Amino acid sequence: MITTAVSRLPIVALVGNPNCGKTALFNLLTGSKQKVANYAGVTVERKEGTFFAPNGDRMRMFDLPGAYGLEAETPDERVTIDVITGNYALEDRPDLIVCVVDTTNLRQHLRLAVGLKRFGVPMVLALNMSDLAEQYGLVIDTKLLSQELGIPVVKTIAIQKSGIAELVQVLQDSVHTTAQTRVERGTVTPQQLQQDHEQVNQLLIRIGADRLNPLKASDRIDSVVLHPVAGPILLLLCLFLIFQAVFSWAKPVSDLINFSMTSLGAWVEQLLPESALRSLLVNGVIAGAGSVLVFLPQIIILFFFILILEESGYLPRAAFLLDRIMGGVGLSGKAFIPLLSSFACAIPGIMATRTIQDSRDRLTTIMIAPLMTCSARLPVYGVIIAAFIPHRTFWFGINLQGLVLFGLYCGGIISALIVAYVLKLSKSKHGIQTLMMELPAYHTPALRNIVIGLWQRVHIFLTRVGTIILALMVLLWFLSSYPTAPVNATHPAIEYSFAGHIGKALATLFAPIGFNWQICIALIPGLAAREVAVGALGTVYALSETGTEAATALQPLLAQSWSLPTAISFLIWYVFAPQCLSTLATVKRETNSWRYPLLMAGYMFALAYVGAFVAYRITGYFVGA
Amino acid sequence: MNNEPIPCSPTISLLSDLPPGITARVTAISSSAKNKATPQLLRRLSELGFLRGEAVRVLRRIAGGEPIAVRIGGSTFALRRHEAECISVEIPQP
């Protein structure tokens, strides 16, 4: 290997088995805030950060997807192997690999370290979670291990700021920029794996570290959580409670935000003279973007629970319990985590499918991911449910609104399973889907991670409200206000505007499912961001109000002007409708073809239309409309 | 493939048939007419730690026989039945 110095920043790559804490270390070393959670496959792409050594040296640091082996079996492992062998884009090979291992499972994780050494890249071993190992009496002699492996070995605790001091020192001392040539990826035969395995076992005996984590606490929890009867009941209870909480806990805060928005609107209305600016502020910004903001508390509560489930290690157990259903409709067990991520947003969910080995299984998962109810749909459901479903409480404090919300989420899930099943039938007789999913030891959720995770969600939400949603609302306000009404107009001004004309043109198409022209207007900006539909309804209805009444909250306005069948039809439409251009763009990127996004848009539109039509007719029959 | 499990031996069986709670040792990872495993699947199982000589125990079997939760070395994995059928194990005689 040529070792002349070259003038670029040194490159350090974090490599290791899935779920050994690479991203937590990366966040500490670079000050980044990448997502961490307690399951395999959180990181599916290369993340880059900058590390500053105490002496001021700068290095580029890569966080790579976890890999069980060096054969690049999945798209995410491929990224890892390509980066460390210098075959990723035009990047040089890393100057140093930090091989991160979970100290509580050295038998498994050191085997990867032994395999990585064969690439010949300078390497440091980070014994992560060394504190947890010491809790059951496993103390590693790092000097001895370092002699055995012939590379520096440091202990790290990625959940403590002080836990990386040694690693920082080693990075400062041992990273040198050298001209790198790429190496072959090579193949690892099962015989080689067996040899590495035996080498690791003998090594562990020599350094006196041949003891397994008893995993007593995890096993005790699992004896309940994975129990054939208690397990599923617990899972259902858990999900059910989350949806109850989303509605009942959020209400006081949502009401407060709602009240503030209405008061703000009234105040601006009094403050400014009648003008286009006043209308823009009151009807566009406050009634529009404000009506989306009301849903911040619900989003925080939903993500609080999701983060706790992710951090604790419960999610893969839920996947275990539901695997029969998943397998029954032809889904890979690995599909669970991507589908669950899609409840936040389909985009990271679709990207998380990179952990799925078989490309056809991966495609099926991508195609149904948008049927999982993303958080952008929550405001839409929220406003309609609050306006049309009575706030009634049954036994045990179960409330009807939470129940309906739960039902809408279930509707999405059940239809996803049906679609997966149909896709399975259309596939030619094609192998069997795999599971092979790690069930990590339970961890107590770290408050720091929960707070960071929540803050990120709040940040994403507020940024969306402040940028894309606000911009669309201003645009919509303009389209709904101009051209202005003729002098002796008999209808509200909006009916003479551009938006009014567009809405009325579309209304013919949507009349069979009970949508009026106001809804049709709201559907269009909803394509860019689903929540905007709520804001758009806010603006459209605020502008439709005749007379000089102040802009009131959206909810009572809807309750007055929509029939129940229309409301239900609108809800069902949102369970299915492919109304998110960024999701379709992600599908295009991940599948590298226009075929699948178009297919997705087509089938979801058809489902939405048919579903809404049926819901409209059935509800209409029952209320006698 | 070689290393076919010997059906008549009382101590050697497939992981898919191992009763929960009993610690056994992995003797081979192999494909058969029954499990129709691809070489990729077999290598994957090895990468996950299903290697000759490793201690293995079934923690939990969901009603109906799959998936199963398996302790292999210091890790826990969930496997579907066809995956567990690739793993031959032997129960050490007391």
Tab-separated table of N, CA, C and O in Angstrom, chain A residues 89-140:
chain	number	residue	atom	x	y	z
A	89	ALA	N	-19.124	5.622	-4.387
A	89	ALA	CA	-19.020	6.852	-5.171
A	89	ALA	C	-17.548	7.117	-5.498
A	89	ALA	O	-16.808	6.212	-5.866
A	90	LEU	N	-17.103	8.345	-5.336
A	90	LEU	CA	-15.707	8.638	-5.665
A	90	LEU	C	-14.898	8.857	-4.405
A	90	LEU	O	-13.839	9.466	-4.424
A	91	GLU	N	-15.404	8.353	-3.280
A	91	GLU	CA	-14.742	8.607	-2.013
A	91	GLU	C	-13.508	7.722	-1.855
A	91	GLU	O	-13.476	6.589	-2.317
A	92	ASP	N	-12.517	8.253	-1.142
A	92	ASP	CA	-11.373	7.442	-0.755
A	92	ASP	C	-11.793	6.440	0.300
A	92	ASP	O	-12.818	6.620	0.964
A	93	ARG	N	-10.954	5.422	0.470
A	93	ARG	CA	-11.187	4.491	1.573
A	93	ARG	C	-10.977	5.227	2.888
A	93	ARG	O	-10.169	6.153	2.958
A	94	PRO	N	-11.636	4.808	3.951
A	94	PRO	CA	-11.382	5.455	5.239
A	94	PRO	C	-9.921	5.254	5.652
A	94	PRO	O	-9.303	4.245	5.308
A	95	ASP	N	-9.376	6.233	6.385
A	95	ASP	CA	-8.013	6.101	6.899
A	95	ASP	C	-8.009	5.264	8.167
A	95	ASP	O	-6.985	4.728	8.557
A	96	LEU	N	-9.174	5.229	8.824
A	96	LEU	CA	-9.272	4.436	10.048
A	96	LEU	C	-10.697	3.907	10.181
A	96	LEU	O	-11.658	4.624	9.907
A	97	ILE	N	-10.789	2.649	10.594
A	97	ILE	CA	-12.103	2.097	10.912
A	97	ILE	C	-12.206	2.019	12.427
A	97	ILE	O	-11.290	1.523	13.076
A	98	VAL	N	-13.286	2.543	12.974
A	98	VAL	CA	-13.563	2.278	14.378
A	98	VAL	C	-14.573	1.136	14.387
A	98	VAL	O	-15.722	1.318	13.982
A	99	CYS	N	-14.115	-0.046	14.794
A	99	CYS	CA	-15.033	-1.180	14.848
A	99	CYS	C	-15.711	-1.150	16.219
A	99	CYS	O	-15.064	-1.301	17.248
A	100	VAL	N	-17.017	-0.901	16.202
A	100	VAL	CA	-17.758	-0.783	17.455
A	100	VAL	C	-18.371	-2.139	17.794
A	100	VAL	O	-19.020	-2.749	16.943
A	101	VAL	N	-18.124	-2.619	19.011
A	101	VAL	CA	-18.718	-3.895	19.420
A	101	VAL	C	-19.507	-3.706	20.708
A	101	VAL	O	-19.199	-2.834	21.517
A	102	ASP	N	-20.542	-4.507	20.859
A	102	ASP	CA	-21.312	-4.528	22.095
A	102	ASP	C	-20.574	-5.480	23.048
A	102	ASP	O	-20.496	-6.675	22.792
A	103	THR	N	-20.038	-4.926	24.135
A	103	THR	CA	-19.202	-5.725	25.031
A	103	THR	C	-19.992	-6.859	25.666
A	103	THR	O	-19.424	-7.876	26.059
A	104	THR	N	-21.318	-6.699	25.757
A	104	THR	CA	-22.111	-7.756	26.374
A	104	THR	C	-22.330	-8.922	25.403
A	104	THR	O	-22.945	-9.910	25.762
A	105	ASN	N	-21.863	-8.795	24.162
A	105	ASN	CA	-22.034	-9.876	23.193
A	105	ASN	C	-20.802	-10.001	22.302
A	105	ASN	O	-20.887	-9.952	21.074
A	106	LEU	N	-19.630	-10.168	22.958
A	106	LEU	CA	-18.378	-10.208	22.205
A	106	LEU	C	-18.299	-11.404	21.261
A	106	LEU	O	-17.700	-11.319	20.198
A	107	ARG	N	-18.875	-12.527	21.644
A	107	ARG	CA	-18.810	-13.724	20.790
A	107	ARG	C	-19.312	-13.422	19.396
A	107	ARG	O	-18.733	-13.858	18.405
A	108	GLN	N	-20.416	-12.688	19.337
A	108	GLN	CA	-21.006	-12.358	18.051
A	108	GLN	C	-20.247	-11.204	17.387
A	108	GLN	O	-19.912	-11.267	16.213
A	109	HIS	N	-19.954	-10.170	18.151
A	109	HIS	CA	-19.472	-8.933	17.533
A	109	HIS	C	-17.988	-8.968	17.172
A	109	HIS	O	-17.572	-8.331	16.214
A	110	LEU	N	-17.174	-9.711	17.940
A	110	LEU	CA	-15.741	-9.764	17.625
A	110	LEU	C	-15.488	-10.496	16.313
A	110	LEU	O	-14.481	-10.276	15.657
A	111	ARG	N	-16.409	-11.397	15.935
A	111	ARG	CA	-16.228	-12.128	14.686
A	111	ARG	C	-16.184	-11.158	13.503
A	111	ARG	O	-15.398	-11.323	12.573
A	112	LEU	N	-17.020	-10.118	13.570
A	112	LEU	CA	-17.008	-9.114	12.506
A	112	LEU	C	-15.675	-8.360	12.525
A	112	LEU	O	-15.101	-8.058	11.476
A	113	ALA	N	-15.177	-8.073	13.742
A	113	ALA	CA	-13.906	-7.348	13.871
A	113	ALA	C	-12.780	-8.143	13.213
A	113	ALA	O	-11.945	-7.587	12.490
A	114	VAL	N	-12.779	-9.463	13.446
A	114	VAL	CA	-11.742	-10.321	12.868
A	114	VAL	C	-11.838	-10.292	11.332
A	114	VAL	O	-10.834	-10.193	10.631
A	115	GLY	N	-13.066	-10.332	10.823
A	115	GLY	CA	-13.276	-10.275	9.378
A	115	GLY	C	-12.839	-8.928	8.801
A	115	GLY	O	-12.213	-8.857	7.749
A	116	LEU	N	-13.160	-7.846	9.523
A	116	LEU	CA	-12.815	-6.504	9.057
A	116	LEU	C	-11.303	-6.315	8.965
A	116	LEU	O	-10.809	-5.628	8.079
A	117	LYS	N	-10.578	-6.947	9.909
A	117	LYS	CA	-9.123	-6.792	9.934
A	117	LYS	C	-8.494	-7.244	8.623
A	117	LYS	O	-7.472	-6.720	8.208
A	118	ARG	N	-9.158	-8.229	7.982
A	118	ARG	CA	-8.597	-8.766	6.738
A	118	ARG	C	-8.557	-7.738	5.611
A	118	ARG	O	-7.801	-7.883	4.661
A	119	PHE	N	-9.388	-6.675	5.709
A	119	PHE	CA	-9.340	-5.636	4.678
A	119	PHE	C	-8.041	-4.841	4.751
A	119	PHE	O	-7.687	-4.119	3.834
A	120	GLY	N	-7.347	-4.934	5.889
A	120	GLY	CA	-6.051	-4.271	6.011
A	120	GLY	C	-6.121	-2.772	6.256
A	120	GLY	O	-5.124	-2.078	6.135
A	121	VAL	N	-7.300	-2.253	6.568
A	121	VAL	CA	-7.419	-0.835	6.879
A	121	VAL	C	-7.071	-0.655	8.365
A	121	VAL	O	-7.477	-1.477	9.185
A	122	PRO	N	-6.292	0.402	8.723
A	122	PRO	CA	-6.009	0.620	10.143
A	122	PRO	C	-7.308	0.640	10.944
A	122	PRO	O	-8.312	1.202	10.503
A	123	MET	N	-7.300	0.019	12.112
A	123	MET	CA	-8.551	-0.169	12.845
A	123	MET	C	-8.356	0.035	14.343
A	123	MET	O	-7.281	-0.231	14.878
A	124	VAL	N	-9.415	0.516	14.977
A	124	VAL	CA	-9.462	0.655	16.435
A	124	VAL	C	-10.709	-0.095	16.884
A	124	VAL	O	-11.735	-0.056	16.199
A	125	LEU	N	-10.617	-0.776	18.011
A	125	LEU	CA	-11.789	-1.482	18.513
A	125	LEU	C	-12.394	-0.688	19.667
A	125	LEU	O	-11.694	-0.339	20.619
A	126	ALA	N	-13.682	-0.368	19.572
A	126	ALA	CA	-14.368	0.345	20.660
A	126	ALA	C	-15.279	-0.640	21.385
A	126	ALA	O	-16.235	-1.153	20.798
A	127	LEU	N	-14.974	-0.921	22.648
A	127	LEU	CA	-15.804	-1.822	23.456
A	127	LEU	C	-16.950	-1.005	24.028
A	127	LEU	O	-16.848	-0.423	25.104
A	128	ASN	N	-18.043	-0.945	23.285
A	128	ASN	CA	-19.168	-0.114	23.707
A	128	ASN	C	-20.015	-0.858	24.739
A	128	ASN	O	-19.946	-2.079	24.843
A	129	MET	N	-20.821	-0.119	25.473
A	129	MET	CA	-21.676	-0.672	26.536
A	129	MET	C	-20.828	-1.448	27.539
A	129	MET	O	-21.286	-2.431	28.129
A	130	SER	N	-19.573	-1.012	27.738
A	130	SER	CA	-18.704	-1.731	28.670
A	130	SER	C	-19.261	-1.641	30.096
A	130	SER	O	-19.027	-2.526	30.913
A	131	ASP	N	-20.026	-0.579	30.364
A	131	ASP	CA	-20.641	-0.450	31.698
A	131	ASP	C	-21.661	-1.554	31.948
A	131	ASP	O	-21.746	-2.116	33.039
A	132	LEU	N	-22.441	-1.896	30.882
A	132	LEU	CA	-23.451	-2.948	31.054
A	132	LEU	C	-22.787	-4.300	31.285
A	132	LEU	O	-23.278	-5.124	32.063
A	133	ALA	N	-21.645	-4.538	30.619
A	133	ALA	CA	-20.934	-5.799	30.795
A	133	ALA	C	-20.414	-5.909	32.226
A	133	ALA	O	-20.467	-6.979	32.839
A	134	GLU	N	-19.929	-4.776	32.753
A	134	GLU	CA	-19.386	-4.815	34.114
A	134	GLU	C	-20.471	-5.092	35.140
A	134	GLU	O	-20.208	-5.647	36.206
A	135	GLN	N	-21.720	-4.734	34.786
A	135	GLN	CA	-22.820	-5.015	35.712
A	135	GLN	C	-22.995	-6.498	35.974
A	135	GLN	O	-23.468	-6.888	37.025
A	136	TYR	N	-22.646	-7.341	34.998
A	136	TYR	CA	-22.731	-8.775	35.282
A	136	TYR	C	-21.352	-9.394	35.466
A	136	TYR	O	-21.154	-10.592	35.334
A	137	GLY	N	-20.363	-8.533	35.768
A	137	GLY	CA	-19.064	-9.038	36.194
A	137	GLY	C	-18.074	-9.308	35.087
A	137	GLY	O	-17.051	-9.954	35.326
A	138	LEU	N	-18.358	-8.819	33.878
A	138	LEU	CA	-17.392	-9.022	32.798
A	138	LEU	C	-16.540	-7.765	32.650
A	138	LEU	O	-17.015	-6.727	32.195
A	139	VAL	N	-15.284	-7.861	33.093
A	139	VAL	CA	-14.374	-6.732	32.945
A	139	VAL	C	-13.293	-7.152	31.954
A	139	VAL	O	-12.642	-8.174	32.130
A	140	ILE	N	-13.163	-6.370	30.883
A	140	ILE	CA	-12.208	-6.748	29.834
A	140	ILE	C	-10.863	-6.084	30.103
A	140	ILE	O	-10.795	-4.892	30.394
